[in-house]
XYZ file of C-alpha atoms in Angstrom:
573
model
C 31.998 39.216 -49.660
C 33.996 37.749 -46.620
C 33.596 33.927 -45.506
C 34.264 33.036 -42.047
C 37.051 29.953 -42.164
C 37.373 29.993 -38.654
C 35.118 27.086 -37.814
C 36.515 25.013 -41.705
C 37.883 21.861 -40.644
C 41.485 21.225 -41.792
C 43.913 18.542 -43.173
C 47.277 17.782 -44.267
C 45.578 15.382 -46.709
C 47.374 12.070 -45.018
C 45.058 12.844 -41.776
C 40.836 12.830 -41.035
C 39.560 16.164 -41.425
C 39.392 17.729 -38.026
C 37.624 21.140 -37.139
C 39.688 24.083 -36.771
C 38.079 24.546 -32.530
C 38.122 21.785 -30.283
C 35.145 20.746 -27.857
C 34.561 22.952 -25.432
C 35.509 22.182 -21.964
C 31.821 21.255 -20.601
C 31.546 18.895 -23.758
C 34.727 17.145 -23.502
C 33.802 16.453 -19.785
C 30.302 15.217 -20.764
C 31.693 12.650 -23.520
C 34.481 12.251 -20.445
C 32.449 10.652 -17.917
C 29.935 9.096 -20.523
C 33.155 7.076 -21.923
C 33.681 6.105 -18.024
C 30.270 5.689 -16.802
C 27.831 5.135 -19.389
C 25.646 7.894 -18.094
C 24.905 9.941 -21.320
C 23.837 6.243 -22.781
C 21.883 4.829 -19.653
C 19.610 8.153 -19.432
C 18.788 8.369 -22.916
C 17.523 4.766 -22.751
C 15.459 5.862 -19.730
C 14.237 9.273 -20.372
C 12.513 7.353 -23.120
C 11.310 4.517 -20.927
C 7.477 4.013 -21.533
C 5.211 3.851 -18.721
C 1.171 2.707 -18.314
C -1.548 5.189 -18.105
C -4.049 4.055 -14.798
C -4.931 5.606 -12.106
C -4.293 3.480 -9.478
C -0.606 3.544 -10.652
C -0.884 7.160 -8.844
C -1.606 5.594 -5.102
C 2.130 5.155 -5.723
C 2.824 8.711 -6.302
C 0.919 9.869 -3.607
C 3.499 8.211 -0.983
C 6.305 9.519 -2.675
C 5.427 12.969 -3.309
C 4.316 12.970 0.562
C 8.009 11.703 1.521
C 8.741 14.292 -0.424
C 6.943 16.912 1.331
C 7.841 15.470 4.791
C 11.694 16.052 4.010
C 10.818 19.632 2.995
C 8.945 20.423 6.051
C 10.997 18.899 8.284
C 14.265 20.819 7.091
C 12.222 23.831 8.096
C 11.253 22.327 11.610
C 14.593 21.281 12.100
C 16.310 24.860 12.254
C 14.018 25.678 15.037
C 13.144 22.915 17.293
C 15.742 22.131 20.537
C 16.065 18.395 20.690
C 16.894 19.041 24.535
C 15.278 17.542 27.825
C 16.693 20.342 29.998
C 14.193 21.813 32.364
C 12.927 25.470 32.085
C 10.723 27.792 32.710
C 8.510 28.834 29.513
C 8.296 32.654 29.116
C 7.288 32.113 24.994
C 3.868 34.363 24.075
C 1.386 31.615 24.338
C 0.014 33.144 28.034
C -1.816 29.870 29.461
C 1.435 28.117 29.626
C 3.586 30.927 30.391
C 5.274 30.303 33.907
C 5.554 27.023 33.369
C 8.243 24.284 33.430
C 9.167 21.981 30.809
C 11.467 20.783 28.534
C 13.642 22.608 25.828
C 12.061 20.569 23.565
C 8.903 21.131 24.288
C 9.674 24.847 24.574
C 10.540 25.293 21.276
C 7.744 23.421 19.720
C 5.854 26.461 21.365
C 7.817 29.027 19.370
C 7.771 27.035 16.251
C 3.743 27.484 16.383
C 3.227 30.355 18.097
C 6.373 32.474 17.412
C 7.909 31.482 13.643
C 6.236 32.872 10.547
C 4.686 29.845 9.485
C 5.666 27.720 11.907
C 1.721 25.981 12.908
C 1.805 25.456 9.249
C 4.710 23.426 8.287
C 4.362 21.371 11.704
C 0.829 20.768 10.611
C 2.156 19.647 6.912
C 4.760 17.595 8.342
C 2.585 15.783 10.855
C -0.478 15.920 8.183
C 1.726 14.025 5.380
C 3.256 11.478 7.614
C -0.384 10.826 7.944
C -0.703 10.467 4.128
C 2.808 9.084 3.277
C 1.664 5.934 5.151
C -1.996 5.624 4.301
C -0.609 6.221 0.984
C 1.684 3.503 1.685
C -0.710 0.807 2.825
C -3.208 1.277 -0.172
C -0.683 0.944 -2.616
C 0.344 -2.188 -1.259
C -3.221 -3.228 -1.218
C -3.885 -2.089 -4.990
C -0.242 -4.090 -5.473
C -1.009 -7.457 -4.058
C -4.898 -7.332 -5.397
C -3.718 -7.316 -9.122
C -0.940 -9.712 -8.741
C 1.990 -7.255 -9.162
C 4.140 -8.659 -6.504
C 4.827 -11.649 -8.837
C 8.094 -12.962 -10.185
C 10.060 -11.016 -10.617
C 9.111 -8.258 -8.583
C 9.100 -10.020 -4.845
C 12.247 -8.550 -3.807
C 10.086 -4.689 -4.551
C 7.619 -6.323 -2.435
C 9.687 -6.754 0.665
C 11.150 -3.328 0.452
C 7.602 -2.216 -0.317
C 7.085 -3.808 4.016
C 10.552 -2.394 4.816
C 9.584 1.340 3.668
C 5.872 0.464 5.592
C 7.597 -0.802 9.022
C 10.286 2.325 8.712
C 7.545 4.948 8.127
C 5.460 3.660 11.570
C 8.655 4.235 12.946
C 9.445 7.258 11.879
C 6.042 8.711 12.844
C 6.110 7.045 16.342
C 9.776 8.967 17.068
C 8.042 11.901 15.684
C 4.767 12.738 16.958
C 7.077 12.060 20.197
C 9.648 14.624 19.654
C 7.079 17.790 20.942
C 7.588 16.069 24.697
C 4.182 17.233 25.344
C 1.756 15.304 27.562
C 0.158 12.406 25.120
C 3.251 12.073 23.168
C 5.171 11.692 26.530
C 2.068 8.835 27.073
C 2.869 7.264 24.278
C 6.533 6.947 25.078
C 5.636 5.816 28.869
C 3.890 2.770 26.841
C 6.915 1.876 24.667
C 8.884 1.651 28.162
C 6.274 -0.773 29.213
C 6.126 -2.595 26.303
C 10.058 -3.101 26.461
C 9.912 -4.006 29.845
C 7.546 -6.721 29.294
C 10.119 -8.781 27.486
C 11.241 -11.662 30.218
C 14.542 -11.421 31.355
C 15.675 -8.223 29.156
C 13.120 -5.985 29.494
C 14.528 -3.775 31.775
C 17.853 -3.725 29.919
C 16.762 -2.679 26.845
C 14.287 0.007 28.705
C 18.421 1.051 30.811
C 20.326 1.532 27.322
C 17.079 3.228 25.566
C 16.653 5.715 27.935
C 20.107 6.169 28.909
C 18.824 5.232 32.755
C 15.697 5.043 34.574
C 12.436 6.308 32.559
C 12.542 9.388 31.415
C 15.932 10.371 31.717
C 17.323 13.310 29.990
C 18.199 11.124 26.815
C 15.173 9.854 24.682
C 14.618 13.461 23.069
C 17.820 13.542 21.988
C 18.065 10.492 20.676
C 14.700 9.873 19.121
C 15.754 13.453 17.193
C 18.888 11.834 15.818
C 16.775 8.477 14.933
C 14.087 10.527 13.391
C 15.752 13.370 11.309
C 19.304 10.774 10.518
C 19.042 7.568 10.321
C 15.364 6.423 9.617
C 15.402 8.956 6.908
C 18.672 7.548 5.108
C 17.485 3.994 5.281
C 13.758 5.220 3.544
C 15.978 6.925 1.118
C 18.153 4.539 0.383
C 14.870 1.627 -0.138
C 12.869 4.401 -1.833
C 15.715 4.524 -4.837
C 15.870 0.733 -4.927
C 12.832 0.705 -5.153
C 11.942 2.824 -7.995
C 15.361 1.455 -9.368
C 13.664 -1.528 -9.111
C 10.448 -0.903 -11.211
C 12.765 0.978 -13.960
C 14.684 -2.523 -14.372
C 11.757 -4.911 -14.088
C 9.160 -2.357 -16.389
C 5.897 -1.092 -14.710
C 3.093 -3.784 -15.064
C -0.212 -3.136 -16.794
C -3.803 -4.085 -17.183
C -4.503 -6.605 -20.489
C -6.226 -4.815 -22.873
C -5.487 -5.310 -26.642
C -2.385 -4.504 -28.008
C -1.011 -5.116 -24.641
C 1.638 -8.328 -23.730
C 3.656 -10.040 -21.586
C 6.514 -8.435 -23.677
C 5.474 -4.891 -24.050
C 4.741 -1.666 -22.282
C 2.023 0.488 -23.982
C 1.780 4.165 -22.416
C 3.642 7.265 -22.393
C 7.481 7.870 -22.739
C 9.559 9.394 -19.413
C 9.805 12.877 -21.246
C 8.066 14.409 -21.627
C 4.540 13.591 -20.969
C 4.731 11.313 -17.964
C 7.772 13.743 -16.181
C 5.107 16.544 -16.624
C 2.756 14.342 -15.243
C 3.836 13.150 -12.211
C 5.526 16.991 -11.651
C 1.567 18.180 -12.084
C 0.588 15.821 -9.399
C 3.342 16.247 -6.997
C 1.768 20.059 -6.723
C -1.753 18.286 -6.247
C -0.730 16.781 -3.576
C 1.663 19.040 -2.336
C -1.229 21.773 -2.819
C -4.019 19.370 -0.622
C -1.127 18.739 2.611
C -0.865 22.604 2.531
C -4.662 23.514 2.573
C -5.200 19.967 5.464
C -2.422 21.911 7.169
C -3.912 25.487 6.955
C -7.567 24.449 7.748
C -7.514 21.533 10.102
C -6.069 21.337 13.529
C -3.590 18.630 14.286
C -1.455 17.117 17.496
C -2.554 20.622 19.043
C 0.408 20.210 21.967
C -0.278 23.529 24.092
C -3.862 22.182 24.657
C -1.907 18.925 26.323
C 0.749 20.945 28.347
C 3.884 19.894 28.732
C 5.107 15.737 30.304
C 4.468 15.178 33.668
C 4.966 11.089 34.403
C 2.699 11.265 37.198
C -0.398 12.820 34.765
C -2.149 10.711 31.846
C -4.648 12.352 29.398
C -8.409 10.611 29.211
C -9.078 8.989 26.059
C -5.282 9.844 25.071
C -4.633 7.526 21.484
C -1.889 6.706 18.989
C -1.739 8.474 15.177
C -4.030 5.748 13.602
C -1.062 4.003 12.351
C -0.511 2.774 15.596
C -4.053 1.979 16.795
C -4.336 -1.367 15.528
C -1.978 -3.010 18.192
C -2.644 -0.712 20.771
C -6.602 -1.819 20.494
C -5.176 -5.682 20.589
C -3.874 -4.343 23.860
C -6.965 -3.351 25.463
C -9.635 -5.765 24.442
C -7.129 -9.189 25.535
C -7.655 -11.043 28.631
C -5.711 -10.301 31.304
C -2.801 -13.194 31.016
C 0.425 -14.035 32.811
C 2.278 -16.691 33.933
C 4.794 -16.894 36.828
C 7.952 -19.336 35.945
C 11.054 -19.047 38.663
C 10.398 -15.843 39.418
C 9.621 -14.303 36.103
C 6.485 -12.969 34.677
C 5.193 -13.410 31.374
C 2.839 -10.852 30.778
C 1.136 -12.349 27.908
C -1.545 -9.324 27.897
C 1.360 -7.379 26.726
C 3.657 -9.847 25.057
C 1.120 -10.718 22.224
C -0.585 -7.984 20.743
C 2.603 -5.697 21.208
C 5.465 -7.682 21.300
C 4.155 -10.093 18.761
C 1.550 -9.543 16.798
C 3.169 -7.016 14.830
C 6.567 -8.397 13.373
C 4.146 -11.280 13.165
C 2.497 -9.528 10.771
C 4.962 -8.117 9.023
C 6.607 -11.382 8.611
C 3.106 -12.490 6.822
C 2.888 -9.687 4.617
C 6.674 -10.633 3.789
C 6.197 -13.652 2.869
C 2.608 -13.869 1.033
C 4.357 -13.431 -2.538
C 7.082 -16.525 -1.929
C 3.853 -18.714 -0.133
C 1.559 -18.363 -3.248
C 4.631 -19.137 -5.316
C 4.938 -22.528 -3.446
C 1.349 -23.364 -3.407
C 0.431 -22.948 -6.906
C 3.977 -23.602 -8.637
C 3.911 -20.883 -10.920
C 7.486 -19.545 -11.633
C 6.876 -17.630 -14.423
C 7.488 -13.564 -15.211
C 4.290 -11.528 -15.171
C 3.643 -8.220 -16.750
C 0.030 -8.234 -17.292
C -1.724 -7.552 -13.818
C -4.725 -9.531 -12.696
C -8.340 -8.483 -12.058
C -9.287 -8.746 -8.273
C -12.097 -11.439 -9.351
C -9.988 -13.718 -11.249
C -7.868 -14.506 -8.098
C -10.525 -15.741 -5.473
C -8.675 -17.130 -2.771
C -6.048 -13.977 -3.018
C -8.136 -11.569 -2.591
C -9.822 -13.262 0.330
C -6.846 -13.641 2.152
C -5.726 -10.259 1.584
C -9.743 -8.860 2.862
C -9.274 -11.351 5.741
C -5.863 -9.527 7.098
C -8.022 -6.396 6.384
C -10.931 -7.109 9.172
C -8.293 -8.196 11.074
C -6.582 -5.039 10.675
C -9.962 -3.073 10.873
C -11.497 -4.588 13.639
C -8.107 -4.376 15.520
C -8.170 -0.621 15.017
C -11.588 0.071 16.105
C -10.811 -1.703 19.281
C -7.922 0.794 19.735
C -11.080 3.682 19.890
C -13.081 1.324 22.427
C -13.635 4.090 24.930
C -14.639 6.704 22.652
C -16.851 4.675 21.054
C -18.510 3.653 24.691
C -18.554 7.220 25.380
C -20.055 8.486 22.257
C -22.609 5.471 21.426
C -23.502 5.602 24.963
C -22.717 2.028 25.311
C -21.288 -0.583 27.885
C -17.123 -1.130 27.382
C -17.117 -5.045 28.614
C -19.805 -5.529 25.923
C -17.874 -3.766 23.258
C -14.575 -5.884 24.494
C -16.468 -8.863 24.529
C -17.568 -8.706 21.221
C -14.063 -7.903 19.621
C -12.728 -10.317 21.013
C -14.756 -12.600 18.894
C -14.774 -10.668 15.877
C -11.445 -10.357 15.483
C -11.316 -14.176 15.098
C -14.677 -14.943 13.545
C -14.789 -11.896 11.387
C -12.148 -12.570 9.287
C -13.383 -15.717 8.269
C -17.137 -15.170 7.583
C -14.989 -12.148 5.166
C -12.891 -14.680 3.678
C -16.047 -17.084 2.660
C -18.038 -13.953 1.540
C -14.922 -12.172 -0.528
C -13.984 -15.766 -2.280
C -17.780 -16.717 -3.468
C -18.075 -12.852 -4.312
C -15.124 -12.837 -7.061
C -15.827 -17.009 -7.988
C -20.088 -15.143 -8.821
C -18.238 -12.107 -10.891
C -16.191 -14.928 -12.992
C -19.813 -16.571 -13.917
C -20.495 -13.137 -14.549
C -17.867 -12.803 -16.769
C -18.242 -15.731 -18.591
C -21.902 -14.972 -18.874
C -21.018 -11.683 -20.826
C -18.712 -13.806 -23.056
C -20.516 -16.148 -24.068
C -24.293 -14.987 -24.564
C -23.191 -10.864 -24.538
C -24.358 -8.546 -22.855
C -27.978 -6.986 -21.562
C -29.596 -4.746 -24.682
C -32.324 -3.033 -22.977
C -34.384 -4.608 -25.807
C -37.669 -6.671 -25.109
C -38.868 -8.919 -28.070
C -41.870 -9.947 -27.739
C -42.287 -13.440 -29.529
C -45.092 -15.079 -31.770
C -46.002 -17.371 -29.007
C -46.745 -14.155 -26.691
C -43.472 -14.293 -24.301
C -41.025 -11.219 -23.718
C -37.422 -11.709 -24.005
C -34.679 -9.357 -23.739
C -31.570 -9.867 -26.264
C -28.439 -9.443 -25.619
C -25.492 -7.889 -27.907
C -21.744 -8.793 -28.564
C -19.584 -7.350 -26.369
C -16.793 -4.880 -28.027
C -13.869 -7.104 -29.280
C -11.520 -4.703 -27.083
C -13.840 -5.889 -23.931
C -13.739 -9.005 -25.003
C -9.757 -9.199 -25.480
C -9.816 -7.998 -21.977
C -12.081 -10.227 -20.033
C -10.019 -13.687 -21.678
C -6.308 -12.104 -21.309
C -5.676 -14.413 -18.716
C -3.954 -17.415 -18.092
C -5.897 -20.590 -17.416
C -5.176 -21.981 -13.620
C -2.855 -24.607 -13.415
C -4.738 -28.319 -12.847
C -4.204 -28.707 -9.105
C -1.791 -31.674 -8.454
C -4.074 -34.411 -6.504
C -3.380 -36.419 -3.362
C -3.521 -39.694 -5.240
C -0.997 -38.233 -7.381
C 1.146 -37.565 -5.090
C 0.792 -40.852 -3.154
C 1.931 -42.371 -6.463
C 4.577 -40.618 -7.173
C 7.085 -42.979 -4.760
C 7.930 -39.908 -2.574
C 8.585 -41.165 0.999
C 8.578 -39.472 4.526
C 9.005 -36.034 4.730
C 9.347 -35.088 0.905
C 5.841 -36.621 0.447
C 4.238 -35.012 3.551
C 5.346 -32.241 2.587
C 4.297 -32.202 -1.352
C 0.639 -33.582 -0.537
C 0.485 -30.358 1.955
C 0.974 -28.722 -1.448
C -1.238 -30.312 -3.382
C -4.134 -29.662 -0.930
C -3.551 -25.906 -0.574
C -3.655 -25.657 -4.557
C -6.575 -27.742 -4.583
C -8.211 -25.296 -1.770
C -6.533 -22.069 -3.655
C -8.029 -23.020 -6.916
C -11.756 -24.318 -5.538
C -14.379 -23.378 -8.123
C -12.484 -21.017 -10.003
C -14.403 -20.642 -13.090
C -11.469 -20.829 -16.328
C -11.903 -18.306 -19.169
C -13.832 -20.042 -22.457
C -11.761 -21.603 -25.014
C -11.683 -20.658 -28.671
C -14.145 -22.529 -29.532
C -16.652 -21.924 -27.263
C -15.712 -18.590 -27.916
C -16.326 -18.634 -31.637
C -19.419 -20.465 -31.294
C -21.139 -17.816 -28.944
C -19.719 -15.053 -30.999
C -21.744 -16.982 -34.212
C -24.555 -17.311 -32.331
C -24.922 -13.354 -31.047
C -24.190 -12.439 -34.808
C -27.638 -13.736 -35.558
C -29.419 -12.716 -32.724
C -28.396 -9.306 -33.505
C -29.349 -9.646 -37.052
C -32.571 -11.286 -35.787
C -33.471 -8.366 -33.266
C -32.457 -5.607 -36.515
C -35.376 -7.487 -38.397
C -37.922 -7.367 -35.855
C -37.249 -4.130 -34.985
C -37.280 -2.947 -38.465
C -40.578 -5.248 -38.963
C -41.807 -4.346 -35.579
C -44.591 -1.052 -35.036
C -41.894 1.104 -33.790
C -39.486 1.122 -36.759
C -38.567 4.264 -37.761
C -39.956 6.389 -40.680
C -43.592 6.753 -42.004
C -45.821 3.722 -41.154
C -49.019 3.016 -43.037
C -51.089 5.139 -39.973
C -49.267 8.307 -40.433
């Protein structure tokens, strides 16, 4: 029998034994890189990172995977799109526009739609993915806000999310402007008017962007460079930073047995979470493909090429640009003339002021709440929206303002379809955008407090069993049963609200001047923020309630056993 000695270690008696063969080249390179970059250690650590499992966490993944679909379909469209405003005569396969003069951008869009195999599907998938990308970002951010996932240490990630929403909106605007059709050209014309509404510098901004008088011959190439290079690069960088911070801070999780601020209960990245995420990507990809294949979107051939002398009836931007357009439609015609300069407030306020103002309010929400509540702790457990009534009510008020403004963007369509007066719709919405958010705030806060009281009732008195018991006096009562331990733990796994500082205590602190005024303002805001909140029961109250519930349970069992509906044979049967 022969023995293979090629792998036997050799030694000279004084040195450690070494293998007969050195490490392979790939292993040597990997070892060299790991010793200098720590990649192996980092990958080993993060590949076993635990992620909690809950359907609401998938909302962010929808945004991520739709962004991936945008990149894939965008690369395909880039191969055939011609971002030129050079005027040509169309001679493609779409008969109704044959012989019509249009830009090369419009002609290449028609070519993609009718002559490139799969081109129309890719165009529509790209557009649907953009719609879903922005919608999923908005819903994901609402989930983050309602559950308190933006609190320390995730304030910066919240700001990144707001910037992603802003850039996604701008990216969508530049994207649907590229075909240079009549509808998108109307939007670009509106953007030109918005810039020119800026006092003093408006005309300079317009000339700089368009390369001269509108429409010029540079806007499509410039939008194209922004759409495929500048904005996607920033988006990719922000998405990467967003994901890195997510890994660094560890994922938030819902309260429950075994879940604390110090741990994460869930599945590791490999193999479970990676498999689920991969499958979810194909679900998102499949849904977008079905939408692109079955539902027509942005049929530019129906609108025709852009002509500055024409405007399509009922023209509207994509839905995510609808709310500033709605404010523009309902604001009164306010103007001011000062020293020969016209201030068009009916354009400045809804378009140049409100969007950045709303964005700054959105970005500032975590910092405002932290300052008002004085909460500087780290939070990794999520809150139920009902347990933060004021926070929930604030977001619902903002959503109401957004929704009413968005509805105003279709006031002409609403008037036509519902046979209503457009003037009455406009007057109603002018009042509703101010009154609606106030009503929504009050109703939402009272609703949350009612739900808190309902939870307290269940903790202290149990849940309704559906069993009616007749007392010796002839009265009927429904018996309550104690909550399961896991459910009771989930309802009590929250911190009590801090006791607000009173104005009298602030005045007695000895502060003077500006510091005193700020401290008093904070005390009033803190009192309003926590007003009427229901705190969770104390341990003594829960122990007493549990003892009472156990007594009621035993009493119920004995009554059922002694009653006429007891199990087993009776004297009559």
